C-alpha positions as protocol buffer text, in pm:
chain_id: "A"
residue {
  index: 1
  type: MET
  ca { x: -1727 y: 378 z: -1172 }
}
residue {
  index: 2
  type: ASP
  ca { x: -1577 y: 270 z: -1512 }
}
residue {
  index: 3
  type: PHE
  ca { x: -1352 y: -9 z: -1423 }
}
residue {
  index: 4
  type: GLU
  ca { x: -1265 y: -109 z: -1784 }
}
residue {
  index: 5
  type: LYS
  ca { x: -1140 y: 252 z: -1828 }
}
residue {
  index: 6
  type: ILE
  ca { x: -941 y: 261 z: -1502 }
}
residue {
  index: 7
  type: LYS
  ca { x: -780 y: -76 z: -1570 }
}
residue {
  index: 8
  type: LEU
  ca { x: -675 y: 53 z: -1927 }
}
residue {
  index: 9
  type: ASN
  ca { x: -545 y: 388 z: -1816 }
}
residue {
  index: 10
  type: LEU
  ca { x: -357 y: 226 z: -1533 }
}
residue {
  index: 11
  type: VAL
  ca { x: -186 y: -67 z: -1758 }
}
residue {
  index: 12
  type: THR
  ca { x: -109 y: 244 z: -1990 }
}
residue {
  index: 13
  type: PHE
  ca { x: 44 y: 440 z: -1673 }
}
residue {
  index: 14
  type: LEU
  ca { x: 278 y: 128 z: -1575 }
}
residue {
  index: 15
  type: GLN
  ca { x: 362 y: 55 z: -1925 }
}
residue {
  index: 16
  type: ASP
  ca { x: 476 y: 429 z: -2002 }
}
residue {
  index: 17
  type: ALA
  ca { x: 659 y: 458 z: -1652 }
}
residue {
  index: 18
  type: LYS
  ca { x: 868 y: 142 z: -1764 }
}
residue {
  index: 19
  type: LYS
  ca { x: 955 y: 318 z: -2118 }
}
residue {
  index: 20
  type: MET
  ca { x: 1042 y: 633 z: -1944 }
}
residue {
  index: 21
  type: THR
  ca { x: 1239 y: 502 z: -1700 }
}
residue {
  index: 22
  type: GLY
  ca { x: 1416 y: 253 z: -1948 }
}
residue {
  index: 23
  type: ALA
  ca { x: 1353 y: -55 z: -1674 }
}
residue {
  index: 24
  type: LYS
  ca { x: 1343 y: -393 z: -1796 }
}
residue {
  index: 25
  type: ASN
  ca { x: 1102 y: -506 z: -1519 }
}
residue {
  index: 26
  type: LEU
  ca { x: 842 y: -417 z: -1283 }
}
residue {
  index: 27
  type: LEU
  ca { x: 873 y: -516 z: -913 }
}
residue {
  index: 28
  type: LEU
  ca { x: 667 y: -520 z: -592 }
}
residue {
  index: 29
  type: GLY
  ca { x: 582 y: -653 z: -282 }
}
residue {
  index: 30
  type: VAL
  ca { x: 357 y: -913 z: -276 }
}
residue {
  index: 31
  type: SER
  ca { x: 169 y: -940 z: 99 }
}
residue {
  index: 32
  type: GLY
  ca { x: -149 y: -1157 z: 9 }
}
residue {
  index: 33
  type: GLY
  ca { x: -366 y: -858 z: 52 }
}
residue {
  index: 34
  type: LEU
  ca { x: -595 y: -683 z: -139 }
}
residue {
  index: 35
  type: ASP
  ca { x: -383 y: -394 z: -257 }
}
residue {
  index: 36
  type: SER
  ca { x: -63 y: -590 z: -386 }
}
residue {
  index: 37
  type: ALA
  ca { x: -300 y: -824 z: -533 }
}
residue {
  index: 38
  type: VAL
  ca { x: -487 y: -537 z: -747 }
}
residue {
  index: 39
  type: VAL
  ca { x: -116 y: -399 z: -845 }
}
residue {
  index: 40
  type: ALA
  ca { x: 20 y: -740 z: -939 }
}
residue {
  index: 41
  type: THR
  ca { x: -280 y: -809 z: -1165 }
}
residue {
  index: 42
  type: LEU
  ca { x: -211 y: -470 z: -1328 }
}
residue {
  index: 43
  type: CYS
  ca { x: 154 y: -516 z: -1352 }
}
residue {
  index: 44
  type: THR
  ca { x: 82 y: -871 z: -1520 }
}
residue {
  index: 45
  type: LEU
  ca { x: -159 y: -709 z: -1755 }
}
residue {
  index: 46
  type: ALA
  ca { x: 116 y: -427 z: -1859 }
}
residue {
  index: 47
  type: ALA
  ca { x: 415 y: -658 z: -1864 }
}
residue {
  index: 48
  type: PRO
  ca { x: 326 y: -1011 z: -1862 }
}
residue {
  index: 49
  type: GLN
  ca { x: 654 y: -1156 z: -1881 }
}
residue {
  index: 50
  type: ASN
  ca { x: 848 y: -890 z: -1701 }
}
residue {
  index: 51
  type: THR
  ca { x: 656 y: -853 z: -1362 }
}
residue {
  index: 52
  type: HIS
  ca { x: 880 y: -989 z: -1054 }
}
residue {
  index: 53
  type: ALA
  ca { x: 757 y: -1014 z: -676 }
}
residue {
  index: 54
  type: LEU
  ca { x: 900 y: -1041 z: -322 }
}
residue {
  index: 55
  type: LEU
  ca { x: 705 y: -1215 z: -64 }
}
residue {
  index: 56
  type: MET
  ca { x: 869 y: -1120 z: 271 }
}
residue {
  index: 57
  type: PRO
  ca { x: 701 y: -1286 z: 578 }
}
residue {
  index: 58
  type: THR
  ca { x: 826 y: -1299 z: 918 }
}
residue {
  index: 59
  type: ASN
  ca { x: 806 y: -1582 z: 1144 }
}
residue {
  index: 60
  type: SER
  ca { x: 500 y: -1433 z: 1314 }
}
residue {
  index: 61
  type: SER
  ca { x: 311 y: -1335 z: 964 }
}
residue {
  index: 62
  type: ASN
  ca { x: -31 y: -1467 z: 896 }
}
residue {
  index: 63
  type: LYS
  ca { x: 44 y: -1804 z: 709 }
}
residue {
  index: 64
  type: GLN
  ca { x: -262 y: -1774 z: 511 }
}
residue {
  index: 65
  type: ASN
  ca { x: -163 y: -1424 z: 372 }
}
residue {
  index: 66
  type: LEU
  ca { x: 164 y: -1608 z: 250 }
}
residue {
  index: 67
  type: GLN
  ca { x: -44 y: -1913 z: 88 }
}
residue {
  index: 68
  type: ASP
  ca { x: -267 y: -1647 z: -73 }
}
residue {
  index: 69
  type: GLY
  ca { x: 35 y: -1454 z: -200 }
}
residue {
  index: 70
  type: LEU
  ca { x: 202 y: -1760 z: -345 }
}
residue {
  index: 71
  type: GLU
  ca { x: -137 y: -1878 z: -502 }
}
residue {
  index: 72
  type: LEU
  ca { x: -168 y: -1510 z: -649 }
}
residue {
  index: 73
  type: CYS
  ca { x: 180 y: -1522 z: -810 }
}
residue {
  index: 74
  type: LYS
  ca { x: 132 y: -1860 z: -969 }
}
residue {
  index: 75
  type: THR
  ca { x: -209 y: -1763 z: -1101 }
}
residue {
  index: 76
  type: LEU
  ca { x: -49 y: -1478 z: -1277 }
}
residue {
  index: 77
  type: ASN
  ca { x: 256 y: -1618 z: -1355 }
}
residue {
  index: 78
  type: ILE
  ca { x: 472 y: -1398 z: -1180 }
}
residue {
  index: 79
  type: ASN
  ca { x: 839 y: -1454 z: -1121 }
}
residue {
  index: 80
  type: HIS
  ca { x: 874 y: -1429 z: -751 }
}
residue {
  index: 81
  type: LYS
  ca { x: 1088 y: -1493 z: -410 }
}
residue {
  index: 82
  type: ILE
  ca { x: 1024 y: -1570 z: -74 }
}
residue {
  index: 83
  type: ILE
  ca { x: 1265 y: -1404 z: 168 }
}
residue {
  index: 84
  type: ASN
  ca { x: 1176 y: -1447 z: 560 }
}
residue {
  index: 85
  type: ILE
  ca { x: 1312 y: -1118 z: 730 }
}
residue {
  index: 86
  type: ASP
  ca { x: 1274 y: -1265 z: 1063 }
}
residue {
  index: 87
  type: GLU
  ca { x: 1702 y: -1310 z: 1093 }
}
residue {
  index: 88
  type: ILE
  ca { x: 1729 y: -952 z: 964 }
}
residue {
  index: 89
  type: LEU
  ca { x: 1476 y: -831 z: 1251 }
}
residue {
  index: 90
  type: THR
  ca { x: 1647 y: -1046 z: 1503 }
}
residue {
  index: 91
  type: ALA
  ca { x: 2012 y: -924 z: 1369 }
}
residue {
  index: 92
  type: TYR
  ca { x: 1879 y: -532 z: 1432 }
}
residue {
  index: 93
  type: GLN
  ca { x: 1742 y: -597 z: 1768 }
}
residue {
  index: 94
  type: SER
  ca { x: 2066 y: -761 z: 1868 }
}
residue {
  index: 95
  type: GLN
  ca { x: 2265 y: -493 z: 1755 }
}
residue {
  index: 96
  type: ILE
  ca { x: 2057 y: -247 z: 1955 }
}
residue {
  index: 97
  type: GLY
  ca { x: 2044 y: -448 z: 2217 }
}
residue {
  index: 98
  type: GLU
  ca { x: 1668 y: -399 z: 2300 }
}
residue {
  index: 99
  type: ASN
  ca { x: 1357 y: -546 z: 2235 }
}
residue {
  index: 100
  type: LEU
  ca { x: 1142 y: -352 z: 1971 }
}
residue {
  index: 101
  type: GLY
  ca { x: 757 y: -287 z: 2053 }
}
residue {
  index: 102
  type: ASN
  ca { x: 507 y: -356 z: 1774 }
}
residue {
  index: 103
  type: LEU
  ca { x: 488 y: -3 z: 1639 }
}
residue {
  index: 104
  type: ARG
  ca { x: 888 y: 4 z: 1619 }
}
residue {
  index: 105
  type: LYS
  ca { x: 886 y: -336 z: 1510 }
}
residue {
  index: 106
  type: GLY
  ca { x: 610 y: -270 z: 1250 }
}
residue {
  index: 107
  type: ASN
  ca { x: 808 y: 25 z: 1087 }
}
residue {
  index: 108
  type: LEU
  ca { x: 1103 y: -168 z: 1069 }
}
residue {
  index: 109
  type: CYS
  ca { x: 932 y: -446 z: 898 }
}
residue {
  index: 110
  type: ALA
  ca { x: 825 y: -234 z: 621 }
}
residue {
  index: 111
  type: ARG
  ca { x: 1143 y: -46 z: 580 }
}
residue {
  index: 112
  type: ILE
  ca { x: 1344 y: -392 z: 556 }
}
residue {
  index: 113
  type: ARG
  ca { x: 1107 y: -491 z: 286 }
}
residue {
  index: 114
  type: MET
  ca { x: 1134 y: -157 z: 104 }
}
residue {
  index: 115
  type: SER
  ca { x: 1514 y: -194 z: 118 }
}
residue {
  index: 116
  type: LEU
  ca { x: 1514 y: -568 z: -6 }
}
residue {
  index: 117
  type: LEU
  ca { x: 1288 y: -451 z: -300 }
}
residue {
  index: 118
  type: TYR
  ca { x: 1512 y: -151 z: -383 }
}
residue {
  index: 119
  type: ASP
  ca { x: 1803 y: -406 z: -358 }
}
residue {
  index: 120
  type: TYR
  ca { x: 1649 y: -653 z: -599 }
}
residue {
  index: 121
  type: SER
  ca { x: 1523 y: -379 z: -824 }
}
residue {
  index: 122
  type: ALA
  ca { x: 1912 y: -294 z: -872 }
}
residue {
  index: 123
  type: ASN
  ca { x: 1982 y: -660 z: -979 }
}
residue {
  index: 124
  type: ILE
  ca { x: 1722 y: -737 z: -1227 }
}
residue {
  index: 125
  type: ASN
  ca { x: 1667 y: -372 z: -1339 }
}
residue {
  index: 126
  type: ALA
  ca { x: 1316 y: -328 z: -1239 }
}
residue {
  index: 127
  type: ILE
  ca { x: 1130 y: -48 z: -1103 }
}
residue {
  index: 128
  type: VAL
  ca { x: 946 y: -65 z: -767 }
}
residue {
  index: 129
  type: VAL
  ca { x: 573 y: -29 z: -795 }
}
residue {
  index: 130
  type: GLY
  ca { x: 360 y: 88 z: -498 }
}
residue {
  index: 131
  type: THR
  ca { x: 70 y: -48 z: -364 }
}
residue {
  index: 132
  type: SER
  ca { x: -56 y: 234 z: -104 }
}
residue {
  index: 133
  type: ASN
  ca { x: -424 y: 330 z: -194 }
}
residue {
  index: 134
  type: LYS
  ca { x: -561 y: 674 z: -170 }
}
residue {
  index: 135
  type: SER
  ca { x: -711 y: 617 z: 168 }
}
residue {
  index: 136
  type: GLU
  ca { x: -373 y: 534 z: 330 }
}
residue {
  index: 137
  type: LEU
  ca { x: -220 y: 814 z: 146 }
}
residue {
  index: 138
  type: MET
  ca { x: -468 y: 1062 z: 290 }
}
residue {
  index: 139
  type: LEU
  ca { x: -441 y: 948 z: 610 }
}
residue {
  index: 140
  type: GLY
  ca { x: -56 y: 873 z: 610 }
}
residue {
  index: 141
  type: TYR
  ca { x: -131 y: 526 z: 727 }
}
residue {
  index: 142
  type: GLY
  ca { x: 201 y: 399 z: 648 }
}
residue {
  index: 143
  type: THR
  ca { x: 577 y: 391 z: 699 }
}
residue {
  index: 144
  type: ILE
  ca { x: 776 y: 674 z: 564 }
}
residue {
  index: 145
  type: PHE
  ca { x: 1038 y: 515 z: 339 }
}
residue {
  index: 146
  type: GLY
  ca { x: 888 y: 189 z: 395 }
}
residue {
  index: 147
  type: ASP
  ca { x: 536 y: 92 z: 246 }
}
residue {
  index: 148
  type: LEU
  ca { x: 502 y: 435 z: 124 }
}
residue {
  index: 149
  type: ALA
  ca { x: 822 y: 454 z: -71 }
}
residue {
  index: 150
  type: CYS
  ca { x: 808 y: 348 z: -430 }
}
residue {
  index: 151
  type: ALA
  ca { x: 884 y: 490 z: -772 }
}
residue {
  index: 152
  type: ILE
  ca { x: 565 y: 459 z: -925 }
}
residue {
  index: 153
  type: ASN
  ca { x: 212 y: 399 z: -771 }
}
residue {
  index: 154
  type: PRO
  ca { x: -108 y: 300 z: -1004 }
}
residue {
  index: 155
  type: ILE
  ca { x: -355 y: 294 z: -722 }
}
residue {
  index: 156
  type: GLY
  ca { x: -268 y: 636 z: -504 }
}
residue {
  index: 157
  type: GLU
  ca { x: -622 y: 786 z: -652 }
}
residue {
  index: 158
  type: LEU
  ca { x: -836 y: 495 z: -560 }
}
residue {
  index: 159
  type: TYR
  ca { x: -998 y: 462 z: -218 }
}
residue {
  index: 160
  type: LYS
  ca { x: -999 y: 125 z: -49 }
}
residue {
  index: 161
  type: SER
  ca { x: -1391 y: 100 z: -65 }
}
residue {
  index: 162
  type: GLU
  ca { x: -1328 y: 149 z: -456 }
}
residue {
  index: 163
  type: ILE
  ca { x: -1034 y: -118 z: -438 }
}
residue {
  index: 164
  type: PHE
  ca { x: -1279 y: -368 z: -339 }
}
residue {
  index: 165
  type: GLU
  ca { x: -1489 y: -296 z: -628 }
}
residue {
  index: 166
  type: PHE
  ca { x: -1209 y: -287 z: -876 }
}
residue {
  index: 167
  type: ALA
  ca { x: -1049 y: -621 z: -749 }
}
residue {
  index: 168
  type: ARG
  ca { x: -1367 y: -785 z: -804 }
}
residue {
  index: 169
  type: PHE
  ca { x: -1389 y: -647 z: -1166 }
}
residue {
  index: 170
  type: LEU
  ca { x: -1025 y: -759 z: -1214 }
}
residue {
  index: 171
  type: GLY
  ca { x: -1143 y: -1125 z: -1089 }
}
residue {
  index: 172
  type: ILE
  ca { x: -920 y: -1138 z: -787 }
}
residue {
  index: 173
  type: SER
  ca { x: -982 y: -1418 z: -580 }
}
residue {
  index: 174
  type: GLU
  ca { x: -1263 y: -1415 z: -313 }
}
residue {
  index: 175
  type: ASN
  ca { x: -1030 y: -1546 z: -38 }
}
residue {
  index: 176
  type: ILE
  ca { x: -792 y: -1213 z: -77 }
}
residue {
  index: 177
  type: ILE
  ca { x: -1096 y: -973 z: -96 }
}
residue {
  index: 178
  type: ASP
  ca { x: -1296 y: -1107 z: 200 }
}
residue {
  index: 179
  type: LYS
  ca { x: -995 y: -1073 z: 444 }
}
residue {
  index: 180
  type: ALA
  ca { x: -993 y: -810 z: 670 }
}
residue {
  index: 181
  type: PRO
  ca { x: -757 y: -535 z: 565 }
}
residue {
  index: 182
  type: SER
  ca { x: -436 y: -550 z: 765 }
}
residue {
  index: 183
  type: ALA
  ca { x: -58 y: -512 z: 700 }
}
residue {
  index: 184
  type: ASP
  ca { x: 36 y: -796 z: 868 }
}
residue {
  index: 185
  type: LEU
  ca { x: 290 y: -576 z: 1082 }
}
residue {
  index: 186
  type: TRP
  ca { x: 222 y: -792 z: 1413 }
}
residue {
  index: 187
  type: GLU
  ca { x: 24 y: -1093 z: 1512 }
}
residue {
  index: 188
  type: GLY
  ca { x: -359 y: -989 z: 1488 }
}
residue {
  index: 189
  type: GLN
  ca { x: -314 y: -639 z: 1348 }
}
residue {
  index: 190
  type: SER
  ca { x: -603 y: -508 z: 1160 }
}
residue {
  index: 191
  type: ASP
  ca { x: -628 y: -170 z: 986 }
}
residue {
  index: 192
  type: GLU
  ca { x: -957 y: -78 z: 1079 }
}
residue {
  index: 193
  type: SER
  ca { x: -879 y: -163 z: 1478 }
}
residue {
  index: 194
  type: ASP
  ca { x: -578 y: 88 z: 1422 }
}
residue {
  index: 195
  type: LEU
  ca { x: -785 y: 345 z: 1232 }
}
residue {
  index: 196
  type: GLY
  ca { x: -1107 y: 299 z: 1474 }
}
residue {
  index: 197
  type: TYR
  ca { x: -1332 y: 314 z: 1185 }
}
residue {
  index: 198
  type: SER
  ca { x: -1416 y: 97 z: 867 }
}
residue {
  index: 199
  type: TYR
  ca { x: -1279 y: 206 z: 559 }
}
residue {
  index: 200
  type: GLY
  ca { x: -1625 y: 271 z: 422 }
}
residue {
  index: 201
  type: VAL
  ca { x: -1688 y: 522 z: 690 }
}
residue {
  index: 202
  type: LEU
  ca { x: -1313 y: 686 z: 656 }
}
residue {
  index: 203
  type: ASP
  ca { x: -1358 y: 719 z: 284 }
}
residue {
  index: 204
  type: GLY
  ca { x: -1685 y: 931 z: 316 }
}
residue {
  index: 205
  type: VAL
  ca { x: -1490 y: 1182 z: 512 }
}
residue {
  index: 206
  type: LEU
  ca { x: -1173 y: 1158 z: 288 }
}
residue {
  index: 207
  type: ARG
  ca { x: -1396 y: 1227 z: -17 }
}
residue {
  index: 208
  type: GLN
  ca { x: -1530 y: 1535 z: 169 }
}
residue {
  index: 209
  type: ILE
  ca { x: -1192 y: 1640 z: 257 }
}
residue {
  index: 210
  type: ASP
  ca { x: -1056 y: 1607 z: -101 }
}
residue {
  index: 211
  type: GLU
  ca { x: -1361 y: 1765 z: -259 }
}
residue {
  index: 212
  type: ASN
  ca { x: -1356 y: 2101 z: 2 }
}
residue {
  index: 213
  type: LYS
  ca { x: -976 y: 2093 z: 68 }
}
residue {
  index: 214
  type: GLN
  ca { x: -969 y: 2465 z: -12 }
}
residue {
  index: 215
  type: ASN
  ca { x: -1234 y: 2517 z: 240 }
}
residue {
  index: 216
  type: LEU
  ca { x: -1195 y: 2283 z: 506 }
}
residue {
  index: 217
  type: SER
  ca { x: -1419 y: 2447 z: 737 }
}
residue {
  index: 218
  type: LEU
  ca { x: -1718 y: 2335 z: 549 }
}
residue {
  index: 219
  type: LEU
  ca { x: -1680 y: 1991 z: 670 }
}
residue {
  index: 220
  type: ASP
  ca { x: -1852 y: 2079 z: 976 }
}
residue {
  index: 221
  type: GLU
  ca { x: -2158 y: 2095 z: 796 }
}
residue {
  index: 222
  type: LYS
  ca { x: -2126 y: 1817 z: 574 }
}
residue {
  index: 223
  type: VAL
  ca { x: -1994 y: 1554 z: 836 }
}
residue {
  index: 224
  type: SER
  ca { x: -2237 y: 1485 z: 1138 }
}
residue {
  index: 225
  type: ASP
  ca { x: -2024 y: 1283 z: 1342 }
}
residue {
  index: 226
  type: LYS
  ca { x: -1762 y: 1534 z: 1491 }
}
residue {
  index: 227
  type: ASP
  ca { x: -1559 y: 1252 z: 1666 }
}
residue {
  index: 228
  type: LEU
  ca { x: -1482 y: 1102 z: 1322 }
}
residue {
  index: 229
  type: LEU
  ca { x: -1426 y: 1409 z: 1184 }
}
residue {
  index: 230
  type: LYS
  ca { x: -1185 y: 1539 z: 1454 }
}
residue {
  index: 231
  type: SER
  ca { x: -1011 y: 1197 z: 1435 }
}
residue {
  index: 232
  type: VAL
  ca { x: -957 y: 1174 z: 1047 }
}
residue {
  index: 233
  type: LEU
  ca { x: -874 y: 1563 z: 1019 }
}
residue {
  index: 234
  type: SER
  ca { x: -602 y: 1509 z: 1296 }
}
residue {
  index: 235
  type: ARG
  ca { x: -449 y: 1192 z: 1072 }
}
residue {
  index: 236
  type: TYR
  ca { x: -476 y: 1405 z: 756 }
}
residue {
  index: 237
  type: HIS
  ca { x: -303 y: 1706 z: 898 }
}
residue {
  index: 238
  type: LYS
  ca { x: -27 y: 1526 z: 1115 }
}
residue {
  index: 239
  type: ASN
  ca { x: 75 y: 1285 z: 823 }
}
residue {
  index: 240
  type: ARG
  ca { x: 62 y: 1509 z: 512 }
}
residue {
  index: 241
  type: PHE
  ca { x: 431 y: 1529 z: 505 }
}
residue {
  index: 242
  type: LYS
  ca { x: 451 y: 1162 z: 430 }
}
residue {
  index: 243
  type: ALA
  ca { x: 319 y: 1208 z: 101 }
}
residue {
  index: 244
  type: HIS
  ca { x: 540 y: 1449 z: -43 }
}
residue {
  index: 245
  type: MET
  ca { x: 938 y: 1438 z: -98 }
}
residue {
  index: 246
  type: PRO
  ca { x: 1190 y: 1573 z: 207 }
}
residue {
  index: 247
  type: ILE
  ca { x: 1111 y: 1986 z: 248 }
}
residue {
  index: 248
  type: ILE
  ca { x: 1433 y: 2133 z: 159 }
}
residue {
  index: 249
  type: ALA
  ca { x: 1519 y: 2480 z: 343 }
}
residue {
  index: 250
  type: ARG
  ca { x: 1518 y: 2795 z: 101 }
}
residue {
  index: 251
  type: LEU
  ca { x: 1836 y: 3002 z: 146 }
}
């Protein structure tokens, strides 16, 4: 891949979006993970003095992720704030009178973080920049109105396996690149454990889906692992609605 061309195109995309919306700043959530590190780097190239970030851990978040996120913000000279969301989670659980399981808590964390980003964006006249890659978007691996929500997304056409290569091209710390992908929604959570396969394996099937989306029956010939194909197609079909605006009934 021509990563220099991709970088220039994505930086221009961010600059054009900022100009089109009239926003003064770009704002993203920085998790200490790979995708947000790539997006943060692109944002600082597009708007060096006008990139802002929120770091929003819980008490159970991986401490190394917070440290890596802080180091990234300092290295890139990003205006940043840390907001621990544990008290918000506790207040929510108290109000509904029950403890949340991992899935509900993970979704709630994602939506709290996006609420904070949009509230802060209004305060600093910023546009919210998304950090979901193409693999996550095709699989629907994310929280609708949570981490999948944003105004613009510069990496939504890059598969996760390509993000690793792009990150090295951008000079992102190996500490971030070498970590196992995780949304850090609960202690010990791992993307690839949730999905059942590595991103390298998943991306091979997702590319085939993208190339043959007009005739998905061709995939039976192209993907030998039928359990893998069934798993990926199930997620792809079930979660496609997450990638679109709400469906409005026609009268």
